[in-house]
Short mmCIF file of C-alpha atoms and ligand atoms in Angstrom, two decimals:
data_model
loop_
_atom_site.label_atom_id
_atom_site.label_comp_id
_atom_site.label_asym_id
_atom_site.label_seq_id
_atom_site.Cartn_x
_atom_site.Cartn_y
_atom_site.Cartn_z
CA UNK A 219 0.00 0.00 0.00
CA UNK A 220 1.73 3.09 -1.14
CA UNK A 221 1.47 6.24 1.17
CA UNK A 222 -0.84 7.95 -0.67
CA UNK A 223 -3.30 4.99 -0.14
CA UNK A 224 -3.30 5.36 3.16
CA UNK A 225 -4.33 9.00 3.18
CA UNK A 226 -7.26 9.01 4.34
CA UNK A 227 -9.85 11.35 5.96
CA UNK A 228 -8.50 9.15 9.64
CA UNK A 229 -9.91 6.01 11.40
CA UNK A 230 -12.41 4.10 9.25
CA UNK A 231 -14.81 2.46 11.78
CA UNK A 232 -14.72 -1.27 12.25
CA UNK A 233 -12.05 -3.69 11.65
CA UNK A 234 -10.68 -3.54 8.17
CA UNK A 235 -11.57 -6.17 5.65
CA UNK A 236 -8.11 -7.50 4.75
CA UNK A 237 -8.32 -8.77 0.92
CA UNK A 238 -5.16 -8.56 -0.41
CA UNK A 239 -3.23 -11.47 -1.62
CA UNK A 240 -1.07 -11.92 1.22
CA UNK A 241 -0.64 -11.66 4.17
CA UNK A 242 -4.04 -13.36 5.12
CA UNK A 243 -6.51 -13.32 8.20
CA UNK A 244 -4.61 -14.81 11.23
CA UNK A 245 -6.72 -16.78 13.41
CA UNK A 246 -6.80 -14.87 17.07
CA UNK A 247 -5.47 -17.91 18.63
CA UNK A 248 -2.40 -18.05 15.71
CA UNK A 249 -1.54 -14.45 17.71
CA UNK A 250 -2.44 -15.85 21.13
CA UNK A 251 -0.02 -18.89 20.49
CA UNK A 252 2.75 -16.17 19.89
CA UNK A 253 1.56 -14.14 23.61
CA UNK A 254 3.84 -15.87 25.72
CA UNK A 255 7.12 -15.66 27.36
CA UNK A 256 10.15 -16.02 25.72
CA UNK A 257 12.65 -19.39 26.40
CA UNK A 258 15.50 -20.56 25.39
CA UNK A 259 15.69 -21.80 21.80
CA UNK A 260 17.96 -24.92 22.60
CA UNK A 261 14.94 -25.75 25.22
CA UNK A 262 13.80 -29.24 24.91
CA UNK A 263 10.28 -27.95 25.06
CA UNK A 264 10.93 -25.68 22.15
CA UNK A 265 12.54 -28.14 20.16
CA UNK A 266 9.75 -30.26 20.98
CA UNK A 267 7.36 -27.53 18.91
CA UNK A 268 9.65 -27.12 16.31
CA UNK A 269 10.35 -30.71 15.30
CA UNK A 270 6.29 -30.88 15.18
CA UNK A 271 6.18 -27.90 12.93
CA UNK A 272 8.86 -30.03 10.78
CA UNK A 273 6.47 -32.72 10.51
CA UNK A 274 2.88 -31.05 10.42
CA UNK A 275 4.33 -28.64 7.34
CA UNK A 276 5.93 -31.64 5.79
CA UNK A 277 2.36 -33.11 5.47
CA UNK A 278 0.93 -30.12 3.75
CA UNK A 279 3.35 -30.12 1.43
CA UNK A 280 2.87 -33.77 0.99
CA UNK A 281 6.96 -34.58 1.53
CA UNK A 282 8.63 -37.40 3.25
CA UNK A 283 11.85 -35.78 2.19
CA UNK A 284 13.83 -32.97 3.82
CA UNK A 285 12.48 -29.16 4.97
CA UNK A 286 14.47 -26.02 6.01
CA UNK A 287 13.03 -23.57 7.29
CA UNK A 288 14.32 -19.77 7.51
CA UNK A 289 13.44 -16.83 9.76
CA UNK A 290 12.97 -14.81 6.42
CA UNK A 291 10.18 -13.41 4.02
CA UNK A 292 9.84 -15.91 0.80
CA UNK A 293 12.68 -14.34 -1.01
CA UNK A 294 15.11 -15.66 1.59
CA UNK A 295 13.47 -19.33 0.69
CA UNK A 296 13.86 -18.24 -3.09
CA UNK A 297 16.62 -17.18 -2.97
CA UNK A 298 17.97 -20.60 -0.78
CA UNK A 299 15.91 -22.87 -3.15
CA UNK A 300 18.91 -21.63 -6.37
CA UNK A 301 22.10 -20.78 -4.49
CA UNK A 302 22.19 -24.10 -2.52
CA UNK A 303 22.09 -26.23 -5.81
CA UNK A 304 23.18 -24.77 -8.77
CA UNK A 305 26.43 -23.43 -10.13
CA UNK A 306 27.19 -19.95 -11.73
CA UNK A 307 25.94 -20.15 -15.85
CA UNK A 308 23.68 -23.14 -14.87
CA UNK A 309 21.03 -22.83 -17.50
CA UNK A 310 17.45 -22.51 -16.11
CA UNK A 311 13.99 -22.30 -17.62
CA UNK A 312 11.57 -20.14 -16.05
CA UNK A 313 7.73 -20.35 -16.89
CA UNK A 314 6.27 -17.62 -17.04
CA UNK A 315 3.35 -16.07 -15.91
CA UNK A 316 3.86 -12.79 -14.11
CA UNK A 317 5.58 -10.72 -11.98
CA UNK A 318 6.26 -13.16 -9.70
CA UNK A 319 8.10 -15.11 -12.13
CA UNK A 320 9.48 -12.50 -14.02
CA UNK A 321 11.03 -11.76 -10.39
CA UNK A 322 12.16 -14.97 -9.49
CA UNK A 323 13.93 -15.76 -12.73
CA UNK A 324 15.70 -11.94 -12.12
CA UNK A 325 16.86 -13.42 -8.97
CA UNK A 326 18.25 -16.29 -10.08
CA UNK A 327 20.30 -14.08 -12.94
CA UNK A 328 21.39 -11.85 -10.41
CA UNK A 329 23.33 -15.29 -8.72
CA UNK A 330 24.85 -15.89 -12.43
CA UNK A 331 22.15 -18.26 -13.55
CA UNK A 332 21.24 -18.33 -17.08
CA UNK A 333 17.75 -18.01 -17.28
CA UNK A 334 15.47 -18.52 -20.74
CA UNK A 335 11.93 -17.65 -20.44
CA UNK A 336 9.26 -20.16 -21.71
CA UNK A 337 7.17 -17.11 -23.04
CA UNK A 338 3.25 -17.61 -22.01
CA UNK A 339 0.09 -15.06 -22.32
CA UNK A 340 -0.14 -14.18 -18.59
CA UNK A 341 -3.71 -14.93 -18.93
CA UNK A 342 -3.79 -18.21 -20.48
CA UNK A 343 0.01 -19.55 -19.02
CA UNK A 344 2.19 -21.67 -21.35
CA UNK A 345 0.17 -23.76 -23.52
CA UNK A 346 0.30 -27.78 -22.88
CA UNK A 347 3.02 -29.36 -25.02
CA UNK A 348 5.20 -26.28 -25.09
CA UNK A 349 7.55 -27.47 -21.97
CA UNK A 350 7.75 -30.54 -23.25
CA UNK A 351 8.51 -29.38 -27.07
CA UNK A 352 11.57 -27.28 -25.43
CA UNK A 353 13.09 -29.77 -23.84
CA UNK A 354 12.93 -31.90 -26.08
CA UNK A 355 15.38 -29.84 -28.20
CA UNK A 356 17.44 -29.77 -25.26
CA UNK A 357 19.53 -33.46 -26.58
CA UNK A 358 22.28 -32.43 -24.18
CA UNK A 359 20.46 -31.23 -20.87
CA UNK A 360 21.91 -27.99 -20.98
CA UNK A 361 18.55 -27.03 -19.01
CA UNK A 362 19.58 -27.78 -15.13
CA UNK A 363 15.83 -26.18 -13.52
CA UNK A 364 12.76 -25.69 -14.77
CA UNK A 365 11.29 -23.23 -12.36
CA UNK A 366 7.43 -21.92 -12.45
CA UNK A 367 5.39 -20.21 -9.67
CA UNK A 368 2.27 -22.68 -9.01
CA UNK A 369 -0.22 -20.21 -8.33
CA UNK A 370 0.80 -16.62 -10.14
CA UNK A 371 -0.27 -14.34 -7.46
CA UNK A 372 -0.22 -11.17 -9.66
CA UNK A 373 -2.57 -12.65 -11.79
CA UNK A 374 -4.73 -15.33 -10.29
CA UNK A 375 -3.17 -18.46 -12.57
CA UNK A 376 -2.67 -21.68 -10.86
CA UNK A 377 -0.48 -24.11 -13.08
CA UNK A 378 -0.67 -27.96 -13.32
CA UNK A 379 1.88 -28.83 -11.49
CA UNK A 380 1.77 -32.78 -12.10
CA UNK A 381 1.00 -32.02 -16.25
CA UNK A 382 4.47 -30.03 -16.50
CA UNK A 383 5.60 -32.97 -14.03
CA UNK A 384 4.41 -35.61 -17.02
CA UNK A 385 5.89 -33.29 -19.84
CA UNK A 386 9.44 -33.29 -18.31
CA UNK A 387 8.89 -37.14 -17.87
CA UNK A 388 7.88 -37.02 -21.35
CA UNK A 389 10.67 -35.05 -22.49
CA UNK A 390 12.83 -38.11 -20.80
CA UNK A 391 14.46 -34.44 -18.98
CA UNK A 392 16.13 -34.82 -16.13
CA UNK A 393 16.23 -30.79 -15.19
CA UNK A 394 15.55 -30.47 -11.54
CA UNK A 395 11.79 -29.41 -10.81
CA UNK A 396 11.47 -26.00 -8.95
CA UNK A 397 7.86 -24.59 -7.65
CA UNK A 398 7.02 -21.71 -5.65
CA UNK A 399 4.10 -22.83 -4.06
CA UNK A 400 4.12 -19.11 -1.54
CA UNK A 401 0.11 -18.23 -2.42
CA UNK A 402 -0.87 -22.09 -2.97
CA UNK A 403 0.23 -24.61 -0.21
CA UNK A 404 -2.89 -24.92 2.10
CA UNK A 405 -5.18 -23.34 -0.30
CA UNK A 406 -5.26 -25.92 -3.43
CA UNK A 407 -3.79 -29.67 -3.47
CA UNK A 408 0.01 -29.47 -3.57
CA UNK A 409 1.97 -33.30 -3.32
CA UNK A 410 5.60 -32.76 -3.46
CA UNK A 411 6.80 -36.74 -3.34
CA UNK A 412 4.37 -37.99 -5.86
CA UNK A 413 4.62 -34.61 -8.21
CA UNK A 414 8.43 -35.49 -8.42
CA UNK A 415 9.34 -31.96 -7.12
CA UNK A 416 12.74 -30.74 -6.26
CA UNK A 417 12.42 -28.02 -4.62
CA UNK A 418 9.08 -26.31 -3.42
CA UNK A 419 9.50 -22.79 -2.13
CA UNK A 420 7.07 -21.41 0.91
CA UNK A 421 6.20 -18.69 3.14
CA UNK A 422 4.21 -18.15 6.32
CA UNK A 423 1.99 -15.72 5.18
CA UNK A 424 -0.48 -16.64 3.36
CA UNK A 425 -2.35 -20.08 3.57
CA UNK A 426 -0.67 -21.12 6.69
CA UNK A 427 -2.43 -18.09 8.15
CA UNK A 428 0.37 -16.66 9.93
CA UNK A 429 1.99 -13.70 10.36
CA UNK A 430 5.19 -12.55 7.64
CA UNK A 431 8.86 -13.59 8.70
CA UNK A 432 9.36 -17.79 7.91
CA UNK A 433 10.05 -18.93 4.91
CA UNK A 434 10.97 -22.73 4.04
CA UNK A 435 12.17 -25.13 1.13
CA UNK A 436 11.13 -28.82 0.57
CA UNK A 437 14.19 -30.71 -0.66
CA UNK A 438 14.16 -33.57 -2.71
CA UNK A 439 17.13 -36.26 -2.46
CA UNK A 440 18.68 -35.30 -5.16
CA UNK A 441 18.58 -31.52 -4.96
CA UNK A 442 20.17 -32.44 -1.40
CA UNK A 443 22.69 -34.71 -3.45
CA UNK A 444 23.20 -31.45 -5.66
CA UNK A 445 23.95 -29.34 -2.68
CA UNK A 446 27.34 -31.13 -2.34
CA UNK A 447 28.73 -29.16 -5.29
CA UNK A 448 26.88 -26.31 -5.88
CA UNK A 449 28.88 -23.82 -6.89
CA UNK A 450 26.98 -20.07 -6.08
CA UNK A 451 28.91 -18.41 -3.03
CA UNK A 452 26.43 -18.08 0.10
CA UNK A 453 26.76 -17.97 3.46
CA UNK A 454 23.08 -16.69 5.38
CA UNK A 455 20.94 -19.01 3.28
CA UNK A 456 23.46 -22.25 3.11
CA UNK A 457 22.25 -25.53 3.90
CA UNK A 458 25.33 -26.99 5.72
CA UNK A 459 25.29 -25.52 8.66
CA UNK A 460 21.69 -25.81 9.06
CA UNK A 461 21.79 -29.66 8.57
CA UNK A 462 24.02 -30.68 11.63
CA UNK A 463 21.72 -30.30 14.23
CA UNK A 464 17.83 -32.31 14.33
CA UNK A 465 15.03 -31.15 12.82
CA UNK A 466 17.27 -27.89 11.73
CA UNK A 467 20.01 -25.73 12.94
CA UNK A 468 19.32 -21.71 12.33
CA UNK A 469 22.15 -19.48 11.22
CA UNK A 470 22.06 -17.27 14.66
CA UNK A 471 18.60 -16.91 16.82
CA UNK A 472 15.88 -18.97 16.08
CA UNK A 473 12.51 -17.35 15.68
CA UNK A 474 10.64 -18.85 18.50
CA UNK A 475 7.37 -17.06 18.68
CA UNK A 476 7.14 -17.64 14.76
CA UNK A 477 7.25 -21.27 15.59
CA UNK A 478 4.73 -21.60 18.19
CA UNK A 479 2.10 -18.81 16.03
CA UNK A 480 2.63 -21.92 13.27
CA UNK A 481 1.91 -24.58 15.37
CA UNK A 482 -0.81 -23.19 16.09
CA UNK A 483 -2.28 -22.52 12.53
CA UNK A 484 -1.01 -25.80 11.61
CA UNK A 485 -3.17 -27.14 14.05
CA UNK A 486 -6.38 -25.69 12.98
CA UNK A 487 -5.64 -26.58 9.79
CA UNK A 488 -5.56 -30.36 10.58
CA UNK A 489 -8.18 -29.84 12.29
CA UNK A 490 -10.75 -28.87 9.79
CA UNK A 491 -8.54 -31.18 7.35
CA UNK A 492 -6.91 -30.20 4.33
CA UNK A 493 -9.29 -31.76 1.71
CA UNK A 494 -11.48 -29.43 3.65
CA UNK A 495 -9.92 -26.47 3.52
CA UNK A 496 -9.13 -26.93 -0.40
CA UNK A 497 -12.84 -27.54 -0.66
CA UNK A 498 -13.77 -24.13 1.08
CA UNK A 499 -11.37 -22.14 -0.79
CA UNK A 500 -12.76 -23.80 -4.07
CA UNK A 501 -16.21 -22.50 -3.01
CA UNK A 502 -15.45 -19.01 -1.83
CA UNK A 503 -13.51 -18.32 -5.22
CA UNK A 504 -16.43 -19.62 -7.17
CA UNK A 505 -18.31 -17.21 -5.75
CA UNK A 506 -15.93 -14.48 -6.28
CA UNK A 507 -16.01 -15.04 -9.80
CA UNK A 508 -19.37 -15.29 -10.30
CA UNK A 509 -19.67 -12.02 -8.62
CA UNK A 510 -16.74 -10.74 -11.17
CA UNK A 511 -18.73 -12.38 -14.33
CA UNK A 512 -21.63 -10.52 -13.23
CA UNK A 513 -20.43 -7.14 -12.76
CA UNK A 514 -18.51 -7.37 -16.26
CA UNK A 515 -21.75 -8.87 -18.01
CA UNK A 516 -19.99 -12.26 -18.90
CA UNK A 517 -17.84 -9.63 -20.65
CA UNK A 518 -14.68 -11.85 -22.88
CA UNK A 519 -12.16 -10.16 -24.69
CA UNK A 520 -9.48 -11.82 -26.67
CA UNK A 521 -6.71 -9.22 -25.20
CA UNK A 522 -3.45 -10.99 -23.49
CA UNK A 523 -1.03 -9.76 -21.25
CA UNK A 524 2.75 -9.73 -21.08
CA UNK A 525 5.16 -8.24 -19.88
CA UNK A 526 3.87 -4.90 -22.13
CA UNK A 527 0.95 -4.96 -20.33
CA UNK A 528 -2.96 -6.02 -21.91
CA UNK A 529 -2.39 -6.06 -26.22
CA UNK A 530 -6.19 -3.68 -26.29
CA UNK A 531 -8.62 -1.69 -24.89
CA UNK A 532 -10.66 -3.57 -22.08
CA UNK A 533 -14.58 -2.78 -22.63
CA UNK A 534 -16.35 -4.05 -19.42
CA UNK A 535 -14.53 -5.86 -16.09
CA UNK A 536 -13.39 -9.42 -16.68
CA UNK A 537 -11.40 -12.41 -15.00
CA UNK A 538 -7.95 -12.01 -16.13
CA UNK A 539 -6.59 -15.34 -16.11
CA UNK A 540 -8.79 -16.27 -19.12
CA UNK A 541 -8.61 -20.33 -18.72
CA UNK A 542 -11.21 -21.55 -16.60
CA UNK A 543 -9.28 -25.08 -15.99
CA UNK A 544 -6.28 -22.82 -14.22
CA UNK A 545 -8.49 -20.23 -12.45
CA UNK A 546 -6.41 -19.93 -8.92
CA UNK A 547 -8.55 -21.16 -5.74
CA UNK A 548 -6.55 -18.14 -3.73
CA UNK A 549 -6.38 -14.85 -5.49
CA UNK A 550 -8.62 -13.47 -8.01
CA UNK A 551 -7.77 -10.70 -10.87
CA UNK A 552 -10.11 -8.63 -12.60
CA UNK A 553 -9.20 -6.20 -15.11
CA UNK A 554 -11.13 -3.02 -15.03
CA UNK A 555 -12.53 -1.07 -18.48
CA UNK A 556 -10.41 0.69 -20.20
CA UNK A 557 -9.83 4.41 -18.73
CA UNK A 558 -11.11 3.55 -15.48
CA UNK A 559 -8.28 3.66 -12.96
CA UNK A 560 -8.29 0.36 -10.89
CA UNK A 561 -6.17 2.33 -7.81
CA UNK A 562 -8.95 4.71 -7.64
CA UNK A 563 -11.59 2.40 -6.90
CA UNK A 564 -9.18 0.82 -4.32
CA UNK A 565 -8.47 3.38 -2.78
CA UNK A 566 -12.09 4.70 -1.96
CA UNK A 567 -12.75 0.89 -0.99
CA UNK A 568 -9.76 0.99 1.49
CA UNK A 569 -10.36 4.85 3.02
CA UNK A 570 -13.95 5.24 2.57
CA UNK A 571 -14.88 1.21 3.74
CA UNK A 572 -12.22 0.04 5.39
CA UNK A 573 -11.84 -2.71 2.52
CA UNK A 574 -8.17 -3.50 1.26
CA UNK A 575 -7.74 -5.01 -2.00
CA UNK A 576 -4.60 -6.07 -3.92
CA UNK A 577 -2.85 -3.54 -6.34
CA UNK A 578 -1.98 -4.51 -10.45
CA UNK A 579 1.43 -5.38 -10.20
CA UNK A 580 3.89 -4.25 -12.89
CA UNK A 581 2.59 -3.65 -16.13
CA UNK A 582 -0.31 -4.04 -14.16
CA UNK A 583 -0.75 -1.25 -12.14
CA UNK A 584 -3.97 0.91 -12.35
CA UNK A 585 -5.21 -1.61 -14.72
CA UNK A 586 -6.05 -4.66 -12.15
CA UNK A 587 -7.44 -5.14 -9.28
CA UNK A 588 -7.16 -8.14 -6.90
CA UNK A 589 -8.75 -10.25 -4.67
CA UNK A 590 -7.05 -12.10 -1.92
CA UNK A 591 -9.24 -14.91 -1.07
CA UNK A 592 -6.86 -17.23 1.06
CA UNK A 593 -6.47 -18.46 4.49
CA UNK A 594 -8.60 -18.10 8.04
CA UNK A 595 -11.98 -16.94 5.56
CA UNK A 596 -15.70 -17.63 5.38
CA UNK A 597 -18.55 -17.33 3.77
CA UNK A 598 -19.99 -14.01 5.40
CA UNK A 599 -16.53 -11.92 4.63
CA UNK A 600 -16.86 -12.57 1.15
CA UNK A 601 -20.08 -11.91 0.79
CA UNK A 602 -19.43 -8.49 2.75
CA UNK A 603 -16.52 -8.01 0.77
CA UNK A 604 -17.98 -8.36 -2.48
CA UNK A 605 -21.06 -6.34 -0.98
CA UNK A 606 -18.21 -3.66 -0.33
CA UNK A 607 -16.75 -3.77 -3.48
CA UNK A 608 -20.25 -2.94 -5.40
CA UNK A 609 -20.73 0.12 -2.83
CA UNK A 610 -17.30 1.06 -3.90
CA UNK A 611 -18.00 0.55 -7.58
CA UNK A 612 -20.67 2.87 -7.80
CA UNK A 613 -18.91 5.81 -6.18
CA UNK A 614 -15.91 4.96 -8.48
CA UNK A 615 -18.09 5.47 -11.15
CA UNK A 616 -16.37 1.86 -12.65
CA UNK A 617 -19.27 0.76 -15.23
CA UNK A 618 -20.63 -2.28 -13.74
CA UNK A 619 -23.74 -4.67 -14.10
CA UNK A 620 -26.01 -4.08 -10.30
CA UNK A 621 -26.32 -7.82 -8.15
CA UNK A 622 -22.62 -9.37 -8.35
CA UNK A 623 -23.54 -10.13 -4.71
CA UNK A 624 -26.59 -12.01 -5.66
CA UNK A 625 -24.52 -14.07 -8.20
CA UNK A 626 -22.17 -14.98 -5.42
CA UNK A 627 -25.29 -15.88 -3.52
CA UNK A 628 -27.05 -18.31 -6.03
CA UNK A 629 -23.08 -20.06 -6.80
CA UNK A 630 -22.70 -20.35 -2.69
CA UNK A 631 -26.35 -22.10 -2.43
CA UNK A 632 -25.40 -24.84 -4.90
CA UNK A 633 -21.65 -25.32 -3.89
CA UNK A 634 -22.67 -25.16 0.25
N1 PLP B 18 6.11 -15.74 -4.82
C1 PLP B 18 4.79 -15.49 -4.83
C2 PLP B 18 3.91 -16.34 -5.68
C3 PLP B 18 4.27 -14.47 -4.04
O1 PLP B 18 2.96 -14.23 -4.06
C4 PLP B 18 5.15 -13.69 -3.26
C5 PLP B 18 4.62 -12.59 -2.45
O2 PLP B 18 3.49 -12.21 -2.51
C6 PLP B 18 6.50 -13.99 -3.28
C7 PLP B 18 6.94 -15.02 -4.07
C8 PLP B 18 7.46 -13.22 -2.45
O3 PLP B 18 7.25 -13.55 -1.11
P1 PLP B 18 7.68 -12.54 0.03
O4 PLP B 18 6.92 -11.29 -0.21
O5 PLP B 18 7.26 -13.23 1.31
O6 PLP B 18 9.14 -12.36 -0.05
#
């Protein structure tokens, strides 16, 4: 939220309808687990929480394999994921699908990676085949990662993770499989063992309802294997160190409170069960789109989106990612008409309602806005959210269809 966002006419009554894309609602017990005195990190009783954090993240992520976690945003984990197994001028494909991509793969240049971009519509993601067709022409496995973001949080695109899975299997590839999974995990089905995944990237967040500041990579066997002689210089983010000591070592003070707000939201996940929690976020964000197809008339343009921003005028509000088989479960992007600034309709929902909604990111910006709809949510805040966001419409003066609320409605009563 830029500065100028926040200037508003003071306190907006209430508490603030938090929609962005990250961070998420936090449960009041997540913060209640962190209200307590501090101990020593080498306790037996804290090692005790963080060896269950080990395993209780391990089975979201669906991996019997290794986990390291860092007291870090998810850059730190990004940036751990590449420097810990691959050598300066490695060769690395990045899929792309956004800013969050397009950020990643800078990252990885910026260690002295090579990194080609398998070019995609941002609103339609690579086509199926095309991974497969590339490597294919790679006969001498030049191509050490293939890295792709699973769900593209600038623009609402989830990506089949076990389809690009089958085309590298296809491909007979043996590139090491790299997936940021920082606005999926504990939203949408992620299974790092049976997706043959090398490296999954997370952050605290988002799903796992917690506050920012942990970060943490799944490791497969081989990318541990790899580690051995990887060849980028690090010292904060290297696994070495971190691997002497059971579950983890950290480099200096471990984050305790982060650990015990985690267990916490761990354990309410569990508790309501993942398949469950999957199946609620499926159902809010059908709602959310409904709500989106309403306002925008069923409105479809053929426009796409790169890197230049939308290829043509946008007449009435529609879903940005245009596939409906890779419509994210998390975050939802709608891109406003044409000459109607999306930041100006945020900002009156933020300073006039109290409502805070994500931002277009990049080429993005003024032209999107977005939807967070991930982690400790329900029914009745989406429903006042999208209630909000039609109050906010109209004094926008964004050209809209009347009742997206009562198309979220009629999609809730047959999903519930
Ligand atoms: N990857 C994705 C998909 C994200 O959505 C974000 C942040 O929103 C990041 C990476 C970066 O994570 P962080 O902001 O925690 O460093």
């Amino acid at each position: 939220m830029s500065a100028d966002e926040q200037s508003g006419p003071g306190r907006v009554p209430g508490r603030q309808f938090f929609f962005n894309p990250g961070p998420t609602h936090i449960p009041d017990s997540v913060f209640g687990a962190m209200h307590r005195p501090v101990i020593d990190f080498l306790a037996p009783e804290f090692i005790e929480v963080l060896t269950r954090v080990h395993e209780r993240t391990k089975r979201v992520l669906k991996c019997s394999q290794h986990l390291l976690f860092y007291g870090t945003n998810g850059h730190g984990a990004w940036e751990g994921a590449l420097a810990n197994v691959f050598s300066p001028g490695d060769k690395m494909l990045m899929i792309e699908s956004g800013h969050f991509s397009i950020n990643w793969a800078k990252m990885a240049q910026e260690l002295g990676l090579e990194v080609e971009l398998l070019a995609a519509d941002w609103r339609h993601g690579v086509p199926a085949g095309a991974l497969e067709e590339r490597l294919g022409k790679d006969k001498a496995h030049e191509i050490k990662g293939v890295m792709v973001v699973h769900n593209e949080t600038a623009t609402g695109l989830a990506h089949p993770i076990a389809d690009i899975r089958r085309e590298m299997d296809a491909a007979g590839h043996p590139a090491m499989l790299l997936v940021d999974t920082i606005s999926s995990l504990a939203s949408f089905d992620f299974r790092f063992d049976e997706w043959g995944v090398d490296l999954a990237v997370g952050g605290s967040q988002k799903g796992l309802m917690m506050i920012t500041g942990l970060s943490f990579i799944a490791i497969s066997e081989r990318a541990m294997a790899a580690s051995e002689t990887a060849g980028i210089t690090r010292s904060f983010v290297d696994w070495k160190q971190m691997m002497t000591v059971k579950p983890q070592r950290f480099p200096g003070t471990t984050p305790v409170h982060l650990f015990y707000g985690l267990d916490e939201a761990l354990r309410i996940l569990e508790a309501e069960g993942l398949d469950r929690v999957f199946a609620r976020h499926a159902r809010l964000a059908g709602a959310i789109r409904a709500a989106i197809a309403h306002w925008g008339e069923g409105y479809r343009s053929g426009i796409r989106v790169d890197a230049d921003g939308p290829s043509g005028p946008v007449e009435k509000m529609e879903l940005l990612c245009a596939d409906p088989a890779r419509v994210s479960n998390s975050v939802t992007a709608a891109l406003t008409p044409s000459g109607i600034d999306a930041n100006h309709f945020r900002r009156i929902a933020l300073n006039k309602y109290n409502l805070s909604l994500g931002q277009g990111l990049g080429p993005l910006a003024g032209k999107v806005f977005r939807i967070g709809h991930l982690g400790d949510l329900n029914e009745p805040m989406v429903l006042g959210a999208l209630a909000t966001m039609e109050l906010a419409m109209r004094d926008a003066g964004m050209p809209h269809r009347p009742g997206g609320v009562q198309a979220a409605l009629d999609t809730l009563g047959q999903t519930n």
